[in-house]
C-alpha positions as semicolon CSV with decimal commas, in nm:
position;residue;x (nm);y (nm);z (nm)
1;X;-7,859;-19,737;11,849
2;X;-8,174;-19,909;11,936
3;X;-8,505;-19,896;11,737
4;X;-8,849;-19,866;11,875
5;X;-9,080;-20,115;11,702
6;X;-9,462;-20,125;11,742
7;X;-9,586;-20,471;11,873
8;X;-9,909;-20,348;11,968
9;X;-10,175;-20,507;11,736
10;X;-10,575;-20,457;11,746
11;X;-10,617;-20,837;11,788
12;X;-10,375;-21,070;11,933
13;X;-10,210;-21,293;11,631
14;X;-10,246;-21,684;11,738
15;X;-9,891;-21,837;11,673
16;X;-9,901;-22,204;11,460
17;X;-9,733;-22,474;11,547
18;X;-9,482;-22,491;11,235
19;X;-9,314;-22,763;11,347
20;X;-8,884;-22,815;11,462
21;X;-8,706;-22,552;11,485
22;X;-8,551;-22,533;11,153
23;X;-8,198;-22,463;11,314
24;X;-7,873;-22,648;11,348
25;X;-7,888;-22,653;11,735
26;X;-8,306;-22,663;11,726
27;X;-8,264;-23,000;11,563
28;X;-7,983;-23,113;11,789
29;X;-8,193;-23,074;12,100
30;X;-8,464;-23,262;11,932
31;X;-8,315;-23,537;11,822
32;X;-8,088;-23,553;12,197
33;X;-8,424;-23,591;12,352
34;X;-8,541;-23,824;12,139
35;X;-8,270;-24,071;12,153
36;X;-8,269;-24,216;12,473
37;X;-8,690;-24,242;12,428
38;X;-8,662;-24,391;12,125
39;X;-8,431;-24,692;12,266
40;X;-8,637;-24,731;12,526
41;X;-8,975;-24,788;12,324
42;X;-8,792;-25,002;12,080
43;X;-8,663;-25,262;12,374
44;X;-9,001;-25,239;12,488
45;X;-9,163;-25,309;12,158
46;X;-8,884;-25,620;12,095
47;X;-8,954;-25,789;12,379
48;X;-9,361;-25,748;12,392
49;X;-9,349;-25,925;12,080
50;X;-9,132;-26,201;12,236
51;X;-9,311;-26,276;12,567
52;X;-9,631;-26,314;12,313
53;X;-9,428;-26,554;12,103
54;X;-9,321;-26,773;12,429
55;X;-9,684;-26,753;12,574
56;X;-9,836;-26,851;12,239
57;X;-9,557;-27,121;12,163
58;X;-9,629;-27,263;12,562
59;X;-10,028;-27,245;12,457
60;X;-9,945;-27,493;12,161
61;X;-9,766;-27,727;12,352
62;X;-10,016;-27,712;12,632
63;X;-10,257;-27,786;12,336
64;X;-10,111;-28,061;12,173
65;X;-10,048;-28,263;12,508
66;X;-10,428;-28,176;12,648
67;X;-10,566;-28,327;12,322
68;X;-10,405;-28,626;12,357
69;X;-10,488;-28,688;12,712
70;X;-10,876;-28,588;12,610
71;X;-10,865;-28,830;12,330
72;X;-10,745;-29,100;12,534
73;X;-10,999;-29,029;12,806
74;X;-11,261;-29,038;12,582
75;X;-11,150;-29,358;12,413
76;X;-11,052;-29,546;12,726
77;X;-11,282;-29,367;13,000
78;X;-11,590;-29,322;12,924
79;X;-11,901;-29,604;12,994
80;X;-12,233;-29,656;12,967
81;X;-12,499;-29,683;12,645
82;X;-12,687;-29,549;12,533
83;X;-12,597;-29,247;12,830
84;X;-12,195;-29,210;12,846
85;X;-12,089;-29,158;13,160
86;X;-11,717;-29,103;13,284
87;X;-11,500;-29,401;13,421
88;X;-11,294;-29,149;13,736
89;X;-11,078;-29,466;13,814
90;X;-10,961;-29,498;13,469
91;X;-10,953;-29,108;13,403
92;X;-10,747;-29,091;13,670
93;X;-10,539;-29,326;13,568
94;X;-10,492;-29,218;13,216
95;X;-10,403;-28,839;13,382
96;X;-10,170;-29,004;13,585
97;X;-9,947;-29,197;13,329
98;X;-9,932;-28,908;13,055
99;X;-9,912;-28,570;13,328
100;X;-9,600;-28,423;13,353
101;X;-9,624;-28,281;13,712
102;X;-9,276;-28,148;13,697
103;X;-9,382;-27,921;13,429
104;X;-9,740;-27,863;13,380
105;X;-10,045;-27,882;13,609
106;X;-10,333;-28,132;13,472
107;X;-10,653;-28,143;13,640
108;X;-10,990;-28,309;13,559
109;X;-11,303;-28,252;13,601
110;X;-11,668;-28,409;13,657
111;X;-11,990;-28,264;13,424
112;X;-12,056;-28,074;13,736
113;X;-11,757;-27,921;13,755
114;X;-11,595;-28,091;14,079
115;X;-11,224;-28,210;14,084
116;X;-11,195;-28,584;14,037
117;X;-10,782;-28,600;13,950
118;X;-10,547;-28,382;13,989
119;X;-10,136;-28,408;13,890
120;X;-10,048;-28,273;14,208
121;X;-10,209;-28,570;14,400
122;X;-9,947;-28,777;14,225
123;X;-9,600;-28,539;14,285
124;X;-9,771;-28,519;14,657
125;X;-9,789;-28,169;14,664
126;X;-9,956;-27,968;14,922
127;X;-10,182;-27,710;14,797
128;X;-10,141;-27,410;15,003
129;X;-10,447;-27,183;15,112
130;X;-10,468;-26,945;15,423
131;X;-10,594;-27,047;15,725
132;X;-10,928;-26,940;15,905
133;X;-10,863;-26,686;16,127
134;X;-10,872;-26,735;16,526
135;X;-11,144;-26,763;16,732
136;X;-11,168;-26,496;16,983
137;X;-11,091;-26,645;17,340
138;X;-11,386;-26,755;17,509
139;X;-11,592;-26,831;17,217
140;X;-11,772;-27,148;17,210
141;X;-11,669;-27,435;16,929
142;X;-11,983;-27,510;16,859
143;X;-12,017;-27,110;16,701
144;X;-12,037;-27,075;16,334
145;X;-11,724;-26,931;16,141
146;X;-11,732;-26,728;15,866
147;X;-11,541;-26,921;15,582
148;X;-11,263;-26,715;15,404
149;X;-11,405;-26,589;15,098
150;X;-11,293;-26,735;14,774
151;X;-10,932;-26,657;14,620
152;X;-10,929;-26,474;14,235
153;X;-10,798;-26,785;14,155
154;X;-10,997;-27,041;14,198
155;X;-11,308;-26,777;14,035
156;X;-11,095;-26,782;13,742
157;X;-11,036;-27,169;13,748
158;X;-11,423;-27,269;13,782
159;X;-11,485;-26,930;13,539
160;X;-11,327;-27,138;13,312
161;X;-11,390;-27,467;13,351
162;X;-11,795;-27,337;13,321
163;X;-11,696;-27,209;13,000
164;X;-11,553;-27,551;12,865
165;X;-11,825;-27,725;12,970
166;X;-12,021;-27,528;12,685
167;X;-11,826;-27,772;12,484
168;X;-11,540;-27,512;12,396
169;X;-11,188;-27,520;12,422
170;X;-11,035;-27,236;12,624
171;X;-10,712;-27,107;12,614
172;X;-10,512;-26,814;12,727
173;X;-10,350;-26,612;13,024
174;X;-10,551;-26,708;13,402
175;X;-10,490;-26,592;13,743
176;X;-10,326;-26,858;13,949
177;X;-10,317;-26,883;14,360
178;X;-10,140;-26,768;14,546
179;X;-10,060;-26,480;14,281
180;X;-9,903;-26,485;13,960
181;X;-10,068;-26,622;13,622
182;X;-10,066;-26,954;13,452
183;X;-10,083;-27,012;13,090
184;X;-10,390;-27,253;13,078
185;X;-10,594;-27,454;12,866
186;X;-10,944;-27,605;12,922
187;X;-11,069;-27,895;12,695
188;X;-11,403;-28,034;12,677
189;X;-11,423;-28,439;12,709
190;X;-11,664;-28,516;12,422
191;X;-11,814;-28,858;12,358
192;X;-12,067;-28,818;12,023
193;X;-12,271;-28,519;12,133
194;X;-12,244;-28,517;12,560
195;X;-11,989;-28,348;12,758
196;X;-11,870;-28,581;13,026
197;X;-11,628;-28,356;13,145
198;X;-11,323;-28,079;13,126
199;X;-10,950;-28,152;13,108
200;X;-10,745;-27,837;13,238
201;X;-10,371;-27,862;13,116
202;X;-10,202;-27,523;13,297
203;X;-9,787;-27,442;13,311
204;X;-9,708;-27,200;13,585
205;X;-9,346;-27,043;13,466
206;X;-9,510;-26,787;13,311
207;X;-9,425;-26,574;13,599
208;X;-9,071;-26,640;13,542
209;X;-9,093;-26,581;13,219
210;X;-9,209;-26,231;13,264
211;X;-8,937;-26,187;13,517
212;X;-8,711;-26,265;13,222
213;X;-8,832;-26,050;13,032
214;X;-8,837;-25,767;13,284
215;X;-8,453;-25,834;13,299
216;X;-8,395;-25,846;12,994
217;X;-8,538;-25,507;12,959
218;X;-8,262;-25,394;13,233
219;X;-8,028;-25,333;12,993
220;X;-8,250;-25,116;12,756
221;X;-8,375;-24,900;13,084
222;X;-7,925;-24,868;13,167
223;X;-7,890;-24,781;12,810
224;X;-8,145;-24,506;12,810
225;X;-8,059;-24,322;13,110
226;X;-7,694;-24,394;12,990
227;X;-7,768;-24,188;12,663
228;X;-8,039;-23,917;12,827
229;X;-7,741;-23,873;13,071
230;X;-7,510;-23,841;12,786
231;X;-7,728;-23,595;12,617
232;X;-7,792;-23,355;12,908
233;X;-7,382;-23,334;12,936
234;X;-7,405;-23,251;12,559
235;X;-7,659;-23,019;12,585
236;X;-7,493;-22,872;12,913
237;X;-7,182;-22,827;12,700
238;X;-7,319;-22,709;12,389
239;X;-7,570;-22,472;12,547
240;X;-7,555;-22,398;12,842
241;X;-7,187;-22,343;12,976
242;X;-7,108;-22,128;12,648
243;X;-7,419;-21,911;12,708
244;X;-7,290;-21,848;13,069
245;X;-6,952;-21,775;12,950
246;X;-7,133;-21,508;12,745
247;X;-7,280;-21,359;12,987
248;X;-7,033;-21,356;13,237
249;X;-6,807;-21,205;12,958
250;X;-7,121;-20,957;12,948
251;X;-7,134;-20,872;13,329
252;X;-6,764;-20,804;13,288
253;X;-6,811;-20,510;13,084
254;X;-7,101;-20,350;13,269
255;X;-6,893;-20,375;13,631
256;X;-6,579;-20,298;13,476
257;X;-6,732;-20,007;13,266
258;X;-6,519;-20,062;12,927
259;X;-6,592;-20,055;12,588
260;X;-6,423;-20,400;12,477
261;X;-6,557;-20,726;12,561
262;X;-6,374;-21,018;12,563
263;X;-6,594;-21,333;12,446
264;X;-6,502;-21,677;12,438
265;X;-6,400;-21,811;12,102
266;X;-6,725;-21,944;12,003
267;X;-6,741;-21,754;11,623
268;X;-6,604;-22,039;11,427
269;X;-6,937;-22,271;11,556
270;X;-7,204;-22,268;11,270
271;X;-7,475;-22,310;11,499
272;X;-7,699;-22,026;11,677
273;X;-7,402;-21,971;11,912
274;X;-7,173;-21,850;11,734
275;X;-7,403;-21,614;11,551
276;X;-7,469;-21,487;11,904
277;X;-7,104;-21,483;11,950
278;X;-7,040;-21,243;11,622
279;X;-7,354;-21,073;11,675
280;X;-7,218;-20,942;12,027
281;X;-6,899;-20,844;11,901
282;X;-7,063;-20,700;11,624
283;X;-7,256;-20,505;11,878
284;X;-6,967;-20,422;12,110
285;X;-6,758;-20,313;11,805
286;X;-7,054;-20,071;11,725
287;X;-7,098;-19,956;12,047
288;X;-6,748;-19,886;12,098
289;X;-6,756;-19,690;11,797
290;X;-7,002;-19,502;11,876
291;X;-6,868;-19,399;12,224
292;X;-6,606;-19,279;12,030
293;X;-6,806;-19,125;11,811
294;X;-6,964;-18,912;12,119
295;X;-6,666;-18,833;12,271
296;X;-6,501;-18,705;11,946
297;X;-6,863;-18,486;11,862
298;X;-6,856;-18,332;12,246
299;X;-6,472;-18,292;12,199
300;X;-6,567;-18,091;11,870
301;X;-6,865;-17,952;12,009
302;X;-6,644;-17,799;12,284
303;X;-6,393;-17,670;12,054
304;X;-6,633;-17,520;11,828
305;X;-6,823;-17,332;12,099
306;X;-6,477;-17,224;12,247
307;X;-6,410;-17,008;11,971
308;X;-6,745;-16,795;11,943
309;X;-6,701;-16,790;12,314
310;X;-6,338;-16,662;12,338
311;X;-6,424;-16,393;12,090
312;X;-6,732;-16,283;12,303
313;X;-6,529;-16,241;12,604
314;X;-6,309;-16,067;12,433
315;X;-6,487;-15,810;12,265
316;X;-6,669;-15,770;12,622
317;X;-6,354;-15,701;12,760
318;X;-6,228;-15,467;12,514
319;X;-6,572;-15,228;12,490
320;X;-6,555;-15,121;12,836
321;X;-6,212;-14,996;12,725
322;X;-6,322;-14,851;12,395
323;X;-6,412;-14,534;12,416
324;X;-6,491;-14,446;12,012
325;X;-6,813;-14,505;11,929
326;X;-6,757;-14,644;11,561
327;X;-6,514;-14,859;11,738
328;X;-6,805;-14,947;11,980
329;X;-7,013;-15,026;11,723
330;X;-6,760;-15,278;11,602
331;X;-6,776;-15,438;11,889
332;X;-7,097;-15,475;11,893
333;X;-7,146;-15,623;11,573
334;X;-6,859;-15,834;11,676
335;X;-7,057;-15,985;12,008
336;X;-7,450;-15,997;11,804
337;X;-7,197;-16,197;11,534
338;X;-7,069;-16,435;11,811
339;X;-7,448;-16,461;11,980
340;X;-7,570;-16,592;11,652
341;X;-7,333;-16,824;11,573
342;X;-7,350;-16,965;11,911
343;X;-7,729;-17,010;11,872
344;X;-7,673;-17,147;11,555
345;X;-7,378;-17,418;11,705
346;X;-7,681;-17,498;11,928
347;X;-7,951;-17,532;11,722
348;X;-7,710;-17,788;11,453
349;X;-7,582;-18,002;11,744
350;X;-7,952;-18,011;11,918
351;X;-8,039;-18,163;11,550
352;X;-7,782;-18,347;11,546
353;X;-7,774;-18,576;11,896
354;X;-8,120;-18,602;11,774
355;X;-8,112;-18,726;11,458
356;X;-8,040;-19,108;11,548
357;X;-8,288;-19,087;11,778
358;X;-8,540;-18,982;11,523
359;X;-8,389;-19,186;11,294
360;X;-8,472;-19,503;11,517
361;X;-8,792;-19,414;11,600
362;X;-8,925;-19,396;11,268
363;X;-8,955;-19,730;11,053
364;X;-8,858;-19,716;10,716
365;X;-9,160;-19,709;10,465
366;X;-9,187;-19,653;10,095
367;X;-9,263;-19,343;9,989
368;X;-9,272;-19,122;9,654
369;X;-8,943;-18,913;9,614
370;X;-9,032;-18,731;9,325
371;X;-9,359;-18,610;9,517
372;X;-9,151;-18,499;9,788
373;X;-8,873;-18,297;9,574
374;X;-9,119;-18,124;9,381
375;X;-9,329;-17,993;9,742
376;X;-8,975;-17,911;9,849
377;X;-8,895;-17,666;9,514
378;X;-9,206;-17,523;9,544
379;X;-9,185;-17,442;9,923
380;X;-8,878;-17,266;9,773
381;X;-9,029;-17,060;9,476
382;X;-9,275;-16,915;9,712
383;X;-9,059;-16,810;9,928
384;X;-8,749;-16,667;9,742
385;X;-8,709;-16,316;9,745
386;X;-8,547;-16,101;9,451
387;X;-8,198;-16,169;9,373
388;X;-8,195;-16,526;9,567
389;X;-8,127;-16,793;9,351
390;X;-8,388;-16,987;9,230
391;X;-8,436;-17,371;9,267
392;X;-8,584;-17,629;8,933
393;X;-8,645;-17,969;8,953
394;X;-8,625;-18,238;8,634
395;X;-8,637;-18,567;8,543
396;X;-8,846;-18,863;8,453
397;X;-9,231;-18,825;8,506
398;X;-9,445;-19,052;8,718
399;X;-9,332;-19,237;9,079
400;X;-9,049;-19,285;9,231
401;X;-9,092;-19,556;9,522
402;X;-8,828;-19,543;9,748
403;X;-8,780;-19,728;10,078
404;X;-8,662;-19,494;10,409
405;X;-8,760;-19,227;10,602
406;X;-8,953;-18,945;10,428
407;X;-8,931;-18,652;10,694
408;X;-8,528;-18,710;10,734
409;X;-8,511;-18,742;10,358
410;X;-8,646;-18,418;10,356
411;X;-8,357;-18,288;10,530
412;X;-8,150;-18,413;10,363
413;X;-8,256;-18,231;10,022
414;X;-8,302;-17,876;10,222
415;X;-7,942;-17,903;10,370
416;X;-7,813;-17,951;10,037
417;X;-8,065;-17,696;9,873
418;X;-7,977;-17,446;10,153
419;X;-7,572;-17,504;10,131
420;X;-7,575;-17,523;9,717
421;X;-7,794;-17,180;9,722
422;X;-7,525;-17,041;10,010
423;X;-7,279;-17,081;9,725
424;X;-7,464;-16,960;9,422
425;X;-7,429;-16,605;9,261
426;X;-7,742;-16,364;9,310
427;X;-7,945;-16,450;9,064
428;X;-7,825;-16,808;8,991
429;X;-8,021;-17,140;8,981
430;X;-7,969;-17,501;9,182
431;X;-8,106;-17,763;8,986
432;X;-8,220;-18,078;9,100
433;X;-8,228;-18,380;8,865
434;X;-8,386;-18,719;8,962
435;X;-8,301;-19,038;8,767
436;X;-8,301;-19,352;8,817
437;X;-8,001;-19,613;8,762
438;X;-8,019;-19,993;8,860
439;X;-8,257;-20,011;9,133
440;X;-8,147;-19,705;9,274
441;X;-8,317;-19,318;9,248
442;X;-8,078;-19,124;9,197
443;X;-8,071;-18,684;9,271
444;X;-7,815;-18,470;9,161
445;X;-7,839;-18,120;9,272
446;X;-7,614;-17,857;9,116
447;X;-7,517;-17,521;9,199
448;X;-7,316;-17,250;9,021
449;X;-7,078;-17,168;9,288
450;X;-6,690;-17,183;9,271
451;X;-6,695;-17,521;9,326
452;X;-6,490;-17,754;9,555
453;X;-6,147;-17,810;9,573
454;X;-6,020;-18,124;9,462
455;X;-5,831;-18,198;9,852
456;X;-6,162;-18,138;10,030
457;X;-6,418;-18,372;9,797
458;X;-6,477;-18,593;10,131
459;X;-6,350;-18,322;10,415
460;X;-6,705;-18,090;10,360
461;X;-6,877;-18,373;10,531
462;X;-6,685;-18,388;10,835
463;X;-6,848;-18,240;11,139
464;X;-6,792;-17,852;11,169
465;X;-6,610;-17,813;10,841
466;X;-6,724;-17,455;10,669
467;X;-6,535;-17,298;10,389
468;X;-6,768;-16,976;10,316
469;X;-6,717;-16,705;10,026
470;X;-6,637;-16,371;10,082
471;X;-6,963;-16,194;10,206
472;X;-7,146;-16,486;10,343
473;X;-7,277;-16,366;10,688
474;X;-7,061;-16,476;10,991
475;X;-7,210;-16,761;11,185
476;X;-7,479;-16,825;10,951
477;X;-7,330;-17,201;10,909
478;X;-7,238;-17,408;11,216
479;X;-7,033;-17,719;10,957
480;X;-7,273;-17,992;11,044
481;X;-7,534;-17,970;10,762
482;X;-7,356;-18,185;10,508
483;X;-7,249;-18,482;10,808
484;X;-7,588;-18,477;10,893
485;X;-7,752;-18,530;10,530
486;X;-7,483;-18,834;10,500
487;X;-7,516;-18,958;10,807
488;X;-7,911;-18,936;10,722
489;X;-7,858;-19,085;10,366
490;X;-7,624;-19,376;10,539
491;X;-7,895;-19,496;10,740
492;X;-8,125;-19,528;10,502
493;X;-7,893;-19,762;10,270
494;X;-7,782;-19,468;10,041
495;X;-7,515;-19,264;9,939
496;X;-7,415;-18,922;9,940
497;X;-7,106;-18,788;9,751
498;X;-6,944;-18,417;9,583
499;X;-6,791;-18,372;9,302
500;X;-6,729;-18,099;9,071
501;X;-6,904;-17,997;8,704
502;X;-6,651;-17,885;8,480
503;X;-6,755;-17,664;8,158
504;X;-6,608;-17,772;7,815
505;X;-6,271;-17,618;7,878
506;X;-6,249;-17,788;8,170
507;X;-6,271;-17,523;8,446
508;X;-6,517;-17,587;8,739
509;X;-6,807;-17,442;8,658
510;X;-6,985;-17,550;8,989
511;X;-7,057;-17,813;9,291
512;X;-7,267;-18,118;9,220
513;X;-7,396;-18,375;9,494
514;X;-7,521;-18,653;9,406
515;X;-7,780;-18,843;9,613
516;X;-7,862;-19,234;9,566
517;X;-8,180;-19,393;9,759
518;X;-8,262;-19,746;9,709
519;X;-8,581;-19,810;9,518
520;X;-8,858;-20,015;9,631
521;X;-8,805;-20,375;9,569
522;X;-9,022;-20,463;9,240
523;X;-9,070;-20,072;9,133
C-alpha cells in the first residue's frame, strides 16, 4: 500500500549541516576515509618537525665553528691604527688551517664584498658555471658578447653577504649553484666599531638531507594507500556488494513475476543493511499478503455475484415458461430482488478496493471524535422516519482528540449505526457511548437486536458474511460493512470487536461493538 505525501512547500526549507551521520555504517565510512589521511598528515607533521631540528642543529654547528674562525681573524688579521684594515695573507691563512672543506664551505670576504679566500681553493675544487654560448660562424672576435646573466645563486650569496656587512650575523636556508640549498651562515669581522669584512661558513648536504627525509616519508605514502586500499575493499564489501545482492535478489522477482523474494542473509547485521534487509522482507511479506488478499476478495467477489446471477438467469428462464400471472409476479419480484442486490455487491466492493486507496491518500490528523459522533446522531434524528429506531449519544462532555482519518472514521460509525439499527425492533434505540480508558477513546454502540451467537463473535467481520432476521429486505446487505469498518479502524491503530450485552438473568439482551481510537498524544 503506498501513501501519497505532500512535499510541496511555499518556500524551499534550507537543509543544515548537522554534522556525521549519526549511524553505525555513517560513522564507519567516515572514519575509513579518514584513516589513511590521517597517517599521512601525521608522517608529514613528524618529519617537518625533524628536518627543522637537523637544519637548526647544522645552523649551530655552522655557528659555533664561524665564530671561532671570526674571532681568530680579528685577533690575528687585522692591521693598521688608528684605521684597521684586513691582513688577506693571514686571513687566508687562518681560513685555511681551521676550514673543513670536506664538510663545510668557508669563504671570506673584503669590506667591498669581493672574495679574498675561499676553502675550495685549498681541496682544489673546480667551481662549475656554464659556458658562454657560441659565436655564430663568421662573426668577428673582436665582437662584443653578451655575458650570461647571473645565477640565483650567487644573488643570494652577495644578497647576503651585503646584509652582514650591516654588521649582522645571518643565518638560515640560501640557494646554492648549480641548484639545491645550503644551510649558511654570514658573520661580520668586527674590530672595535669597523667592519673589515664577512666570514660565510655554508654546509651543502642539506639537499640530501631532504632527500632523506622524502624517503623516509615513503613508507608513510605505502602505508596510506595500503590502508585507503584496504578501506575501499571494506567499504566494497560492506556496502556495496550486499546492496547489489539486494537488488539483484530484487530484479529476480520482477522478471520472474513471484511473490517471494529470496534475500541474502544480511538481517542479523545491526547496521543500515540489515534494516534494509528486514525492511524488504517485511515489504515482500506484506505484499505477498496482500496479493493474497486480492485474489481471495475477487475469488469472493466472484462467488458472491454468482449467486444473484444464477438466480437471475433462472427466474428469466422460468417466466417465459410461466404462464400465471401471480406466478409472474413472483418472478418478477424475484429478478428486481436479484438486480438490487447485485447493485448493492457493486456498490460495497467499489467501496471497498477503494478504501486503501483513500485510506493512503489521506494523512492522519487529529481531530474531535465526540464532535463528529454527535453531527453523525443528528444527521440520523432528522432523518428517521416513524417506527425506525432511534439513535442517542452519551458520555463525557468536552473534546475528544483523536489521531486518524476523520471522513473514514465516519464510516466506520454509520456502518455500525446502519447494521445495529438493521437489527433493532421498530421502535428501538442504538446507543452510542464514548469514554475514554488509558489513552484510548473508546465507543460502544449498542443495539437491541437478538444478539450474536457466541461461534460467530469474529466470523461477522469476514468479507460477505450476512446473517439477516426474518423480514429484512433481500439484498439490502452485501456482508462487507463490518470488514470494512475494521479494516478502517486497523489502519488507523484501533480496534474493533462484538460482543454480546446480557440482561441480569443472563439472556442476551442485544449486540454491542465496541470501538477503540488512540487519543492524541498529551490530550
Amino acid at each position: 500500500m503506498a501513501s501519497d505525501t505532500d512535499t510541496a512547500s511555499p518556500e524551499p526549507r534550507r537543509r543544515r549541516w548537522r554534522g556525521p551521520p549519526a549511524s553505525r555504517l555513517g560513522r564507519l565510512i567516515f572514519a575509513l576515509n579518514l584513516l589513511g589521511l590521517a597517517i599521512l598528515i601525521v608522517g608529514a607533521l613528524v618529519l617537518n618537525e625533524l628536518r627543522r631540528g637537523l637544519v637548526e642543529a647544522r645552523i649551530d654547528s655552522l655557528t659555533t665553528q664561524g665564530e671561532l674562525i671570526a674571532t681568530l681573524i680579528d685577533q690575528a688579521a687585522t692591521v693598521g691604527e688608528p684605521v684597521p684594515a684586513l691582513d688577506a695573507a693571514r686571513a687566508s691563512e687562518i681560513l685555511r688551517l681551521l676550514a673543513n672543506p670536506g664538510v663545510q664551505r668557508a669563504r671570506l670576504f673584503d669590506a667591498q664584498g669581493q672574495l679574498i679566500a675561499d676553502s675550495d681553493w685549498i681541496a682544489d675544487r673546480v667551481e662549475q658555471k656554464p659556458l658562454p654560448p657560441a659565436r655564430p660562424r663568421g662573426s668577428s672576435a673582436a665582437e662584443p658578447t653578451k655575458s650570461p646573466p647571473s645565477s640565483p645563486g650567487r644573488e643570494a650569496l652577495r644578497a647576503e653577504v651585503a646584509r652582514a656587512l650591516e654588521g649582522r650575523q645571518i643565518s638560515g636556508l640560501r640557494q646554492a649553484d648549480p641548484d639545491g640549498r645550503v644551510v649558511s651562515v654570514s658573520f661580520p669581522i668586527r674590530h672595535v666599531q669597523a667592519v673589515l669584512g664577512v666570514l660565510t661558513v655554508e654546509a651543502g648536504d642539506v639537499d640530501s638531507i631532504i632527500a632523506r627525509e622524502r624517503a623516509a616519508l615513503i613508507p608513510f605514502i605505502l602505508l596510506s594507500i595500503g590502508v585507503s586500499l584496504l578501506c575501499s575493499a571494506l567499504l566494497t564489501s560492506l556496502i556495496a556488494l550486499p546492496v547489489r545482492r539486494l537488488a539483484r535478489a530484487a530484479d529476480r522477482v520482477r522478471l520472474s513475476r513471484v511473490r517471494s523474494i529470496s534475500l541474502p542473509d544480511l538481517s542479523r547485521r545491526t547496521d543500515e543493511l540489515g534494516d534494509l534487509t528486514r525492511a524488504l522482507e517485511s515489504m515482500t511479506n506484506a505484499q505477498s499478503e496482500r496479493m493474497g488478499a486480492i485474489e481471495r476478495f475477487a475469488a469472493d467477489v466472484a462467488h458472491e455475484i454468482r449467486n444473484p446471477l444464477t438466480s437471475l438467469r433462472s427466474a428469466v428462464e422460468t417466466l417465459d415458461l410461466v404462464s400465471e400471472p401471480e406466478a409472474k409476479a413472483r418472478l418478477n419480484r424475484v429478478i428486481r430482488q436479484d438486480i438490487q442486490r447485485m447493485d448493492r455487491l457493486v456498490t460495497d466492493i467499489s467501496n471497498a478496493s477503494r478504501l486503501d486507496a483513500e485510506l493512503s491518500r489521506e494523512p492522519p490528523r487529529p481531530f474531535d471524535l465526540g464532535r463528529l459522533l454527535e453531527e453523525i446522531v443528528q444527521t440520523y434524528t432528522a432523518s428517521r422516519r416513524e417506527g425506525e429506531p432511534q439513535v442517542t449519544l452519551a458520555g463525557a462532555p468536552g473534546e475528544t482528540p483523536v489521531v486518524g482519518r476523520e471522513g473514514p472514521a465516519g464510516q466506520v460509525f454509520r456502518n455500525l449505526i446502519d447494521n445495529a439499527r438493521s437489527f433493532s425492533p421498530p421502535g428501538g434505540t442504538v446507543r452510542l457511548v464514548l469514554d475514554r480508558e488509558a489513552g484510548w477513546a473508546v465507543v460502544f454502540v449498542d443495539d437491541d437486536g437478538p444478539g450474536i451467537p457466541p461461534e460467530n463473535l469474529e466470523t461477522v467481520f469476514e468479507r460477505f458474511y450476512t446473517s439477516r432476521p426474518k423480514g429484512t429486505a433481500f439484498g439490502g446487505n452485501s456482508g462487507l460493512g463490518l470488514s470494512i469498518a475494521r479494516q478502517i479502524v486497523e489502519a488507523q491503530g484501533g480496534t474493533l470487536a462484538a460482543e454480546n450485552r446480557t440482561d441480569p438473568a443472563g439472556e442476551r439482551s442485544g449486540a454491542r461493538f465496541v470501538v477503540r481510537l488512540p487519543l492524541r498524544p498529551g490530550a
